[in-house]
Short mmCIF file of C-alpha atoms (C1' of nucleotides) in Angstrom, two decimals:
data_model
loop_
_atom_site.label_atom_id
_atom_site.label_comp_id
_atom_site.label_asym_id
_atom_site.label_seq_id
_atom_site.Cartn_x
_atom_site.Cartn_y
_atom_site.Cartn_z
CA UNK A 431 141.42 138.96 136.37
CA UNK A 432 140.49 136.37 137.21
CA UNK A 433 141.43 135.71 140.87
CA UNK A 434 141.61 132.22 142.32
CA UNK A 435 138.41 131.58 142.48
CA UNK A 436 137.58 132.31 138.84
CA UNK A 437 140.41 130.97 137.68
CA UNK A 438 138.92 127.90 139.41
CA UNK A 439 135.83 128.05 137.48
CA UNK A 440 137.57 128.12 134.44
CA UNK A 441 139.69 125.18 134.89
CA UNK A 442 136.24 123.56 136.20
CA UNK A 443 134.49 124.78 132.74
CA UNK A 444 137.67 123.54 130.68
CA UNK A 445 138.74 120.24 131.90
CA UNK A 446 135.89 118.31 130.49
CA UNK A 447 136.95 119.59 127.21
CA UNK A 448 140.86 119.71 127.56
CA UNK A 449 141.69 116.87 129.91
CA UNK A 450 142.54 113.64 128.79
CA UNK A 451 142.12 115.30 124.96
CA UNK A 452 145.07 115.88 121.71
CA UNK A 453 145.63 119.02 120.81
CA UNK A 454 145.43 118.38 116.89
CA UNK A 455 145.33 122.07 116.12
CA UNK A 456 146.98 125.30 117.55
CA UNK A 457 146.53 128.61 116.50
CA UNK A 458 148.52 131.63 117.32
CA UNK A 459 147.58 134.77 116.33
CA UNK A 460 150.18 137.08 116.98
CA UNK A 461 153.28 137.17 118.40
CA UNK A 462 152.95 137.75 121.83
CA UNK A 463 150.90 138.52 124.87
CA UNK A 464 151.95 140.41 127.63
CA UNK A 465 155.14 138.41 126.68
CA UNK A 466 156.18 137.09 123.73
CA UNK A 467 154.63 133.56 123.47
CA UNK A 468 157.79 130.89 123.87
CA UNK A 469 159.63 130.16 120.17
CA UNK A 470 157.99 126.79 118.74
CA UNK A 471 155.18 127.32 121.10
CA UNK A 472 152.42 125.84 117.83
CA UNK A 473 154.70 123.02 117.57
CA UNK A 474 155.36 122.12 120.68
CA UNK A 475 151.95 122.00 121.72
CA UNK A 476 150.58 120.75 118.19
CA UNK A 477 149.82 116.36 118.41
CA UNK A 478 149.97 116.58 122.55
CA UNK A 479 147.64 114.84 125.15
CA UNK A 480 146.76 116.78 128.17
CA UNK A 481 146.97 114.59 130.72
CA UNK A 482 145.81 117.12 133.54
CA UNK A 483 144.34 120.46 134.39
CA UNK A 484 145.92 121.97 137.39
CA UNK A 485 145.59 125.62 138.99
CA UNK A 486 148.28 126.60 141.09
CA UNK A 487 147.15 129.97 142.51
CA UNK A 488 145.67 132.24 139.49
CA UNK A 489 147.93 129.71 137.17
CA UNK A 490 146.50 127.33 134.80
CA UNK A 491 148.63 124.42 134.23
CA UNK A 492 148.04 122.17 131.39
CA UNK A 493 150.24 118.78 132.02
CA UNK A 494 151.44 117.77 128.57
CA UNK A 495 152.49 113.80 128.17
CA UNK A 496 155.60 115.32 126.59
CA UNK A 497 156.40 116.74 129.38
CA UNK A 498 155.95 120.08 128.99
CA UNK A 499 153.74 121.75 131.23
CA UNK A 500 151.27 125.03 129.16
CA UNK A 501 151.21 127.33 131.45
CA UNK A 502 148.26 130.49 131.13
CA UNK A 503 147.96 133.27 133.36
CA UNK A 504 144.65 135.17 132.26
CA UNK A 505 145.91 138.66 133.63
CA UNK A 506 142.94 140.94 133.66
CA UNK A 507 141.11 140.17 130.75
CA UNK A 508 141.98 137.00 129.73
CA UNK A 509 139.17 134.55 128.90
CA UNK A 510 138.02 131.08 126.81
CA UNK A 511 135.35 130.24 124.98
CA UNK A 512 134.52 127.01 124.27
CA UNK A 513 133.09 125.47 121.27
CA UNK A 514 131.67 122.26 120.45
CA UNK A 515 133.41 119.03 121.80
CA UNK A 516 131.90 117.16 124.83
CA UNK A 517 130.33 120.08 126.49
CA UNK A 518 128.06 121.01 122.95
CA UNK A 519 124.32 120.55 123.88
CA UNK A 520 123.47 119.54 120.86
CA UNK A 521 125.39 118.34 117.78
CA UNK A 522 126.47 121.64 116.08
CA UNK A 523 125.00 123.35 118.72
CA UNK A 524 127.50 125.95 120.25
CA UNK A 525 127.34 126.26 124.04
CA UNK A 526 128.85 129.88 123.54
CA UNK A 527 128.30 131.53 120.41
CA UNK A 528 130.96 132.22 118.53
CA UNK A 529 132.33 135.71 119.89
CA UNK A 530 131.63 138.99 118.06
CA UNK A 531 135.16 139.99 119.31
CA UNK A 532 137.79 138.17 116.99
CA UNK A 533 140.43 140.79 117.06
CA UNK A 534 141.15 139.83 120.50
CA UNK A 535 140.78 136.21 119.74
CA UNK A 536 145.05 135.51 119.97
CA UNK A 537 144.87 131.47 120.83
CA UNK A 538 142.79 128.57 119.53
CA UNK A 539 142.92 125.29 120.46
CA UNK A 540 141.10 122.57 118.70
CA UNK A 541 140.74 118.91 120.39
CA UNK A 542 140.60 115.55 119.00
CA UNK A 543 137.13 115.40 121.06
CA UNK A 544 135.70 118.21 118.07
CA UNK A 545 136.41 120.89 120.49
CA UNK A 546 137.18 124.24 119.78
CA UNK A 547 138.95 126.17 123.06
CA UNK A 548 139.43 130.37 121.98
CA UNK A 549 141.80 132.19 124.12
CA UNK A 550 140.29 135.94 124.13
CA UNK A 551 142.40 138.62 125.73
CA UNK A 552 141.79 142.57 124.69
CA UNK A 553 144.17 143.82 127.26
CA UNK A 554 146.53 141.16 126.84
CA UNK A 555 148.21 141.54 130.39
CA UNK A 556 147.71 137.23 130.36
CA UNK A 557 150.18 135.22 129.29
CA UNK A 558 151.17 131.37 128.19
CA UNK A 559 154.48 130.06 128.26
CA UNK A 560 155.46 126.11 128.00
CA UNK A 561 157.97 125.37 131.04
CA UNK A 562 159.18 121.53 131.60
CA UNK A 563 157.55 119.77 134.10
CA UNK A 564 160.69 119.43 136.67
CA UNK A 565 161.83 122.81 135.81
CA UNK A 566 157.91 124.01 137.69
CA UNK A 567 158.79 124.83 140.64
CA UNK A 568 162.02 126.68 139.65
CA UNK A 569 160.74 128.56 137.31
CA UNK A 570 160.68 132.48 138.39
CA UNK A 571 156.86 132.45 137.90
CA UNK A 572 156.35 130.51 140.89
CA UNK A 573 159.15 130.40 142.51
CA UNK A 574 158.90 132.29 145.77
CA UNK A 575 155.63 131.47 145.56
CA UNK A 576 153.47 131.66 148.90
CA UNK A 577 151.01 128.84 149.80
CA UNK A 578 147.57 128.13 148.30
CA UNK A 579 145.18 130.03 150.41
CA UNK A 580 142.61 127.16 150.58
CA UNK A 581 145.69 124.64 151.37
CA UNK A 582 146.94 123.67 154.89
CA UNK A 583 150.15 125.92 154.47
CA UNK A 584 148.10 128.85 154.63
CA UNK A 585 147.21 128.87 158.48
CA UNK A 586 147.35 131.64 161.43
CA UNK A 587 150.82 130.12 162.06
CA UNK A 588 152.30 131.18 158.92
CA UNK A 589 150.27 134.42 157.99
CA UNK A 590 151.30 135.88 161.82
CA UNK A 591 154.99 134.88 161.18
CA UNK A 592 154.67 136.84 157.73
CA UNK A 593 153.52 140.12 159.11
CA UNK A 594 155.14 140.18 162.40
CA UNK A 595 157.26 143.16 162.49
CA UNK A 596 155.81 144.18 159.69
CA UNK A 597 154.40 147.88 158.65
CA UNK A 598 153.51 147.72 155.49
CA UNK A 599 149.70 147.92 155.72
CA UNK A 600 148.21 144.44 155.66
CA UNK A 601 146.49 144.65 152.37
CA UNK A 602 149.09 144.62 150.59
CA UNK A 603 150.79 142.27 152.13
CA UNK A 604 147.80 139.92 151.22
CA UNK A 605 148.27 141.04 147.78
CA UNK A 606 151.76 139.75 147.99
CA UNK A 607 151.80 136.61 145.63
CA UNK A 608 155.01 135.26 148.23
CA UNK A 609 152.54 135.55 151.26
CA UNK A 610 150.07 133.91 150.07
CA UNK A 611 149.27 132.98 146.40
CA UNK A 612 145.89 133.77 144.42
CA UNK A 613 144.33 136.16 146.38
CA UNK A 614 143.52 139.36 144.09
CA UNK A 615 142.43 143.20 145.21
CA UNK A 616 138.55 142.00 145.16
CA UNK A 617 138.32 138.77 147.51
CA UNK A 618 141.38 140.68 149.72
CA UNK A 619 138.65 143.76 150.31
CA UNK A 620 135.97 140.97 151.28
CA UNK A 621 138.00 139.11 153.64
CA UNK A 622 139.31 142.62 155.66
CA UNK A 623 136.15 143.05 155.84
CA UNK A 624 135.10 140.04 157.22
CA UNK A 625 137.39 139.86 159.70
CA UNK A 626 136.99 143.50 160.70
CA UNK A 627 140.55 144.67 160.23
CA UNK A 628 141.31 147.76 158.55
CA UNK A 629 143.00 147.61 155.05
CA UNK A 630 145.37 150.50 156.43
CA UNK A 631 146.33 148.71 159.45
CA UNK A 632 150.41 147.91 159.19
CA UNK A 633 150.65 144.22 159.07
CA UNK A 634 152.91 143.62 162.12
CA UNK A 635 149.91 145.12 164.27
CA UNK A 636 147.21 142.71 163.54
CA UNK A 637 146.45 140.75 166.59
CA UNK A 638 146.58 137.06 166.48
CA UNK A 639 143.17 136.92 167.12
CA UNK A 640 142.39 138.63 163.74
CA UNK A 641 145.33 136.93 162.15
CA UNK A 642 143.12 133.85 163.07
CA UNK A 643 139.91 135.49 161.84
CA UNK A 644 141.72 136.66 159.05
CA UNK A 645 142.63 133.32 157.83
CA UNK A 646 138.99 131.84 158.22
CA UNK A 647 137.85 134.83 156.07
CA UNK A 648 140.11 134.83 153.53
CA UNK A 649 139.64 130.48 153.10
CA UNK A 650 135.66 131.25 153.21
CA UNK A 651 135.32 133.80 151.32
CA UNK A 652 137.17 132.30 148.53
CA UNK A 653 135.50 128.78 148.90
CA UNK A 654 131.64 130.52 148.63
CA UNK A 655 133.14 132.33 145.67
CA UNK A 656 133.96 128.68 143.73
CA UNK A 657 130.70 127.25 144.65
CA UNK A 658 129.44 130.27 143.47
CA UNK A 659 130.97 130.05 140.26
CA UNK A 660 132.86 132.67 140.45
CA UNK A 661 132.38 137.00 139.83
CA UNK A 662 131.10 137.77 136.58
CA UNK A 663 132.78 141.05 136.03
CA UNK A 664 132.84 143.25 133.28
CA UNK A 665 135.34 141.04 131.16
CA UNK A 666 134.83 137.85 132.63
CA UNK A 667 132.68 134.67 132.53
CA UNK A 668 133.27 130.90 133.17
CA UNK A 669 134.95 128.95 130.59
CA UNK A 670 131.60 127.33 129.47
CA UNK A 671 130.32 130.45 129.16
CA UNK A 672 127.87 130.28 132.40
CA UNK A 673 127.62 133.11 134.61
CA UNK A 674 129.57 133.76 138.01
CA UNK A 675 127.09 135.28 140.54
CA UNK A 676 128.96 135.82 143.53
CA UNK A 677 129.61 139.23 142.80
CA UNK A 678 126.10 139.85 144.29
CA UNK A 679 127.47 139.03 147.14
CA UNK A 680 130.32 141.17 148.14
CA UNK A 681 129.96 142.88 151.04
CA UNK A 682 132.73 146.17 151.02
CA UNK A 683 133.89 145.50 146.91
CA UNK A 684 132.10 148.56 144.63
CA UNK A 685 129.86 149.16 147.54
CA UNK A 686 131.28 152.60 148.45
CA UNK A 687 128.62 154.82 150.02
CA UNK A 688 125.88 152.14 150.91
CA UNK A 689 125.78 151.00 154.30
CA UNK A 690 128.15 148.40 155.70
CA UNK A 691 126.30 145.13 155.08
CA UNK A 692 127.51 143.77 159.00
CA UNK A 693 124.89 143.03 161.52
CA UNK A 694 124.76 146.47 164.09
CA UNK A 695 127.25 148.32 161.94
CA UNK A 696 125.92 151.55 161.01
CA UNK A 697 128.83 152.66 159.35
CA UNK A 698 129.33 153.39 155.29
CA UNK A 699 131.49 151.55 153.58
CA UNK A 700 134.15 153.88 152.10
CA UNK A 701 136.83 153.61 148.96
CA UNK A 702 140.46 155.29 149.36
CA UNK A 703 143.60 154.04 147.03
CA UNK A 704 146.49 152.25 148.50
CA UNK A 705 149.00 152.05 145.91
CA UNK A 706 147.17 152.94 143.17
CA UNK A 707 144.31 150.52 144.07
CA UNK A 708 141.20 150.88 145.26
CA UNK A 709 140.21 149.81 148.44
CA UNK A 710 136.51 149.09 149.79
CA UNK A 711 136.21 148.99 153.66
CA UNK A 712 134.04 150.12 156.96
CA UNK A 713 135.79 152.45 159.19
CA UNK A 714 133.35 151.77 161.83
CA UNK A 715 133.90 147.46 162.25
CA UNK A 716 137.02 147.41 159.99
CA UNK A 717 140.08 148.35 162.56
"C1'" DC B 1379 163.08 146.83 152.72
"C1'" DC B 1380 159.07 149.66 151.98
"C1'" DC B 1381 156.38 152.35 149.45
"C1'" DA B 1382 154.69 154.89 145.41
"C1'" DC B 1383 153.84 155.52 141.63
"C1'" DG B 1384 154.50 154.02 135.66
"C1'" DA B 1385 153.92 150.85 133.03
"C1'" DC B 1386 152.08 147.48 130.09
"C1'" DC B 1387 147.12 147.69 126.69
"C1'" DT B 1388 142.21 147.81 125.41
"C1'" DG B 1389 137.41 149.01 126.45
"C1'" DT B 1390 133.75 150.90 128.65
"C1'" DG B 1391 130.80 154.23 131.85
"C1'" DG B 1392 130.23 158.70 133.67
"C1'" DG B 1393 130.14 163.78 133.38
"C1'" DC B 1394 130.02 167.23 131.10
"C1'" DT C 720 125.86 162.45 120.29
"C1'" DG C 721 130.19 163.71 121.24
"C1'" DC C 722 134.57 164.15 124.01
"C1'" DC C 723 137.76 163.54 127.51
"C1'" DC C 724 138.93 161.84 132.01
"C1'" DA C 725 138.63 157.97 135.74
"C1'" DC C 726 138.92 153.53 136.46
"C1'" DA C 727 139.52 148.55 135.82
"C1'" DG C 728 140.42 141.73 138.58
"C1'" DG C 729 147.48 141.41 137.34
"C1'" DT C 730 152.53 141.62 137.57
"C1'" DC C 731 156.77 143.72 136.81
"C1'" DG C 732 160.22 147.45 137.19
"C1'" DT C 733 162.26 151.62 139.32
"C1'" DG C 734 163.35 155.32 141.87
"C1'" DG C 735 163.68 157.69 146.03
#
DNA sequence: CCCACGACCTGTGGGC
DNA sequence: TGCCCACAGGTCGTGG
């Protein structure tokens, strides 16, 4: 999936066509993605106006004028394409060529601004739901969710507290959305490399100083990735079709057997598997 | 509580 | 070229 920076990039790409727009037509082309669509999904959206398009962790939140929130998660391979509307370069010119892959086009939104926004998701790990705005915080998707990593709630004090006494590897703790919400495999690997912390280190054994470095590393890598428009992985492009470039700045992720890029380090990036997922790190400078 | 593992689902890339 | 396996950004549930 898109991790937080990619979801944020998608949000920024969709805002000009969705914020303030009324949904004139909604097409739901299958009964489910990862989960079934809610009853009356199309009917509850058709005619509604999107007042704001927000993000919480890796979720997109479209606040509707009817009091519902359209909640969208992109899973691993979810993406949007925009045609027409405010971002069209010229009348009739598509910003993003119509997809050659219609079989994975699962949801289509058409706005009163003339834009068509199509959701594609080959693996269908993504999902969409409608939640009452007043019930968002207590909804199972959000209740117990940790702080935003770029917000004030994520800091050395709270992270040290979360790590205290835990023998779980620090990598697993950072992937746990209850600890901090929005990190995924790539940016955790990157943050651990920047902070010089081994992904295998038991969380409770990470020193206070390293915890502080981790907080800074997480914030920095996410901010830089957002600035670069996210990372273009195999299935992902920004919502407006632009390609993110941050993947070229990965220091550890996907760089198995390459020399460690840290200044003065002579190590080599290794790949190990932790709970079924690849971790890339340098055993020389990450302890 | 911890952790490993499988499930969900499809596509792609590498090795042979 | 073809086939098979490993692997892919996330989340959820089970069982030891």
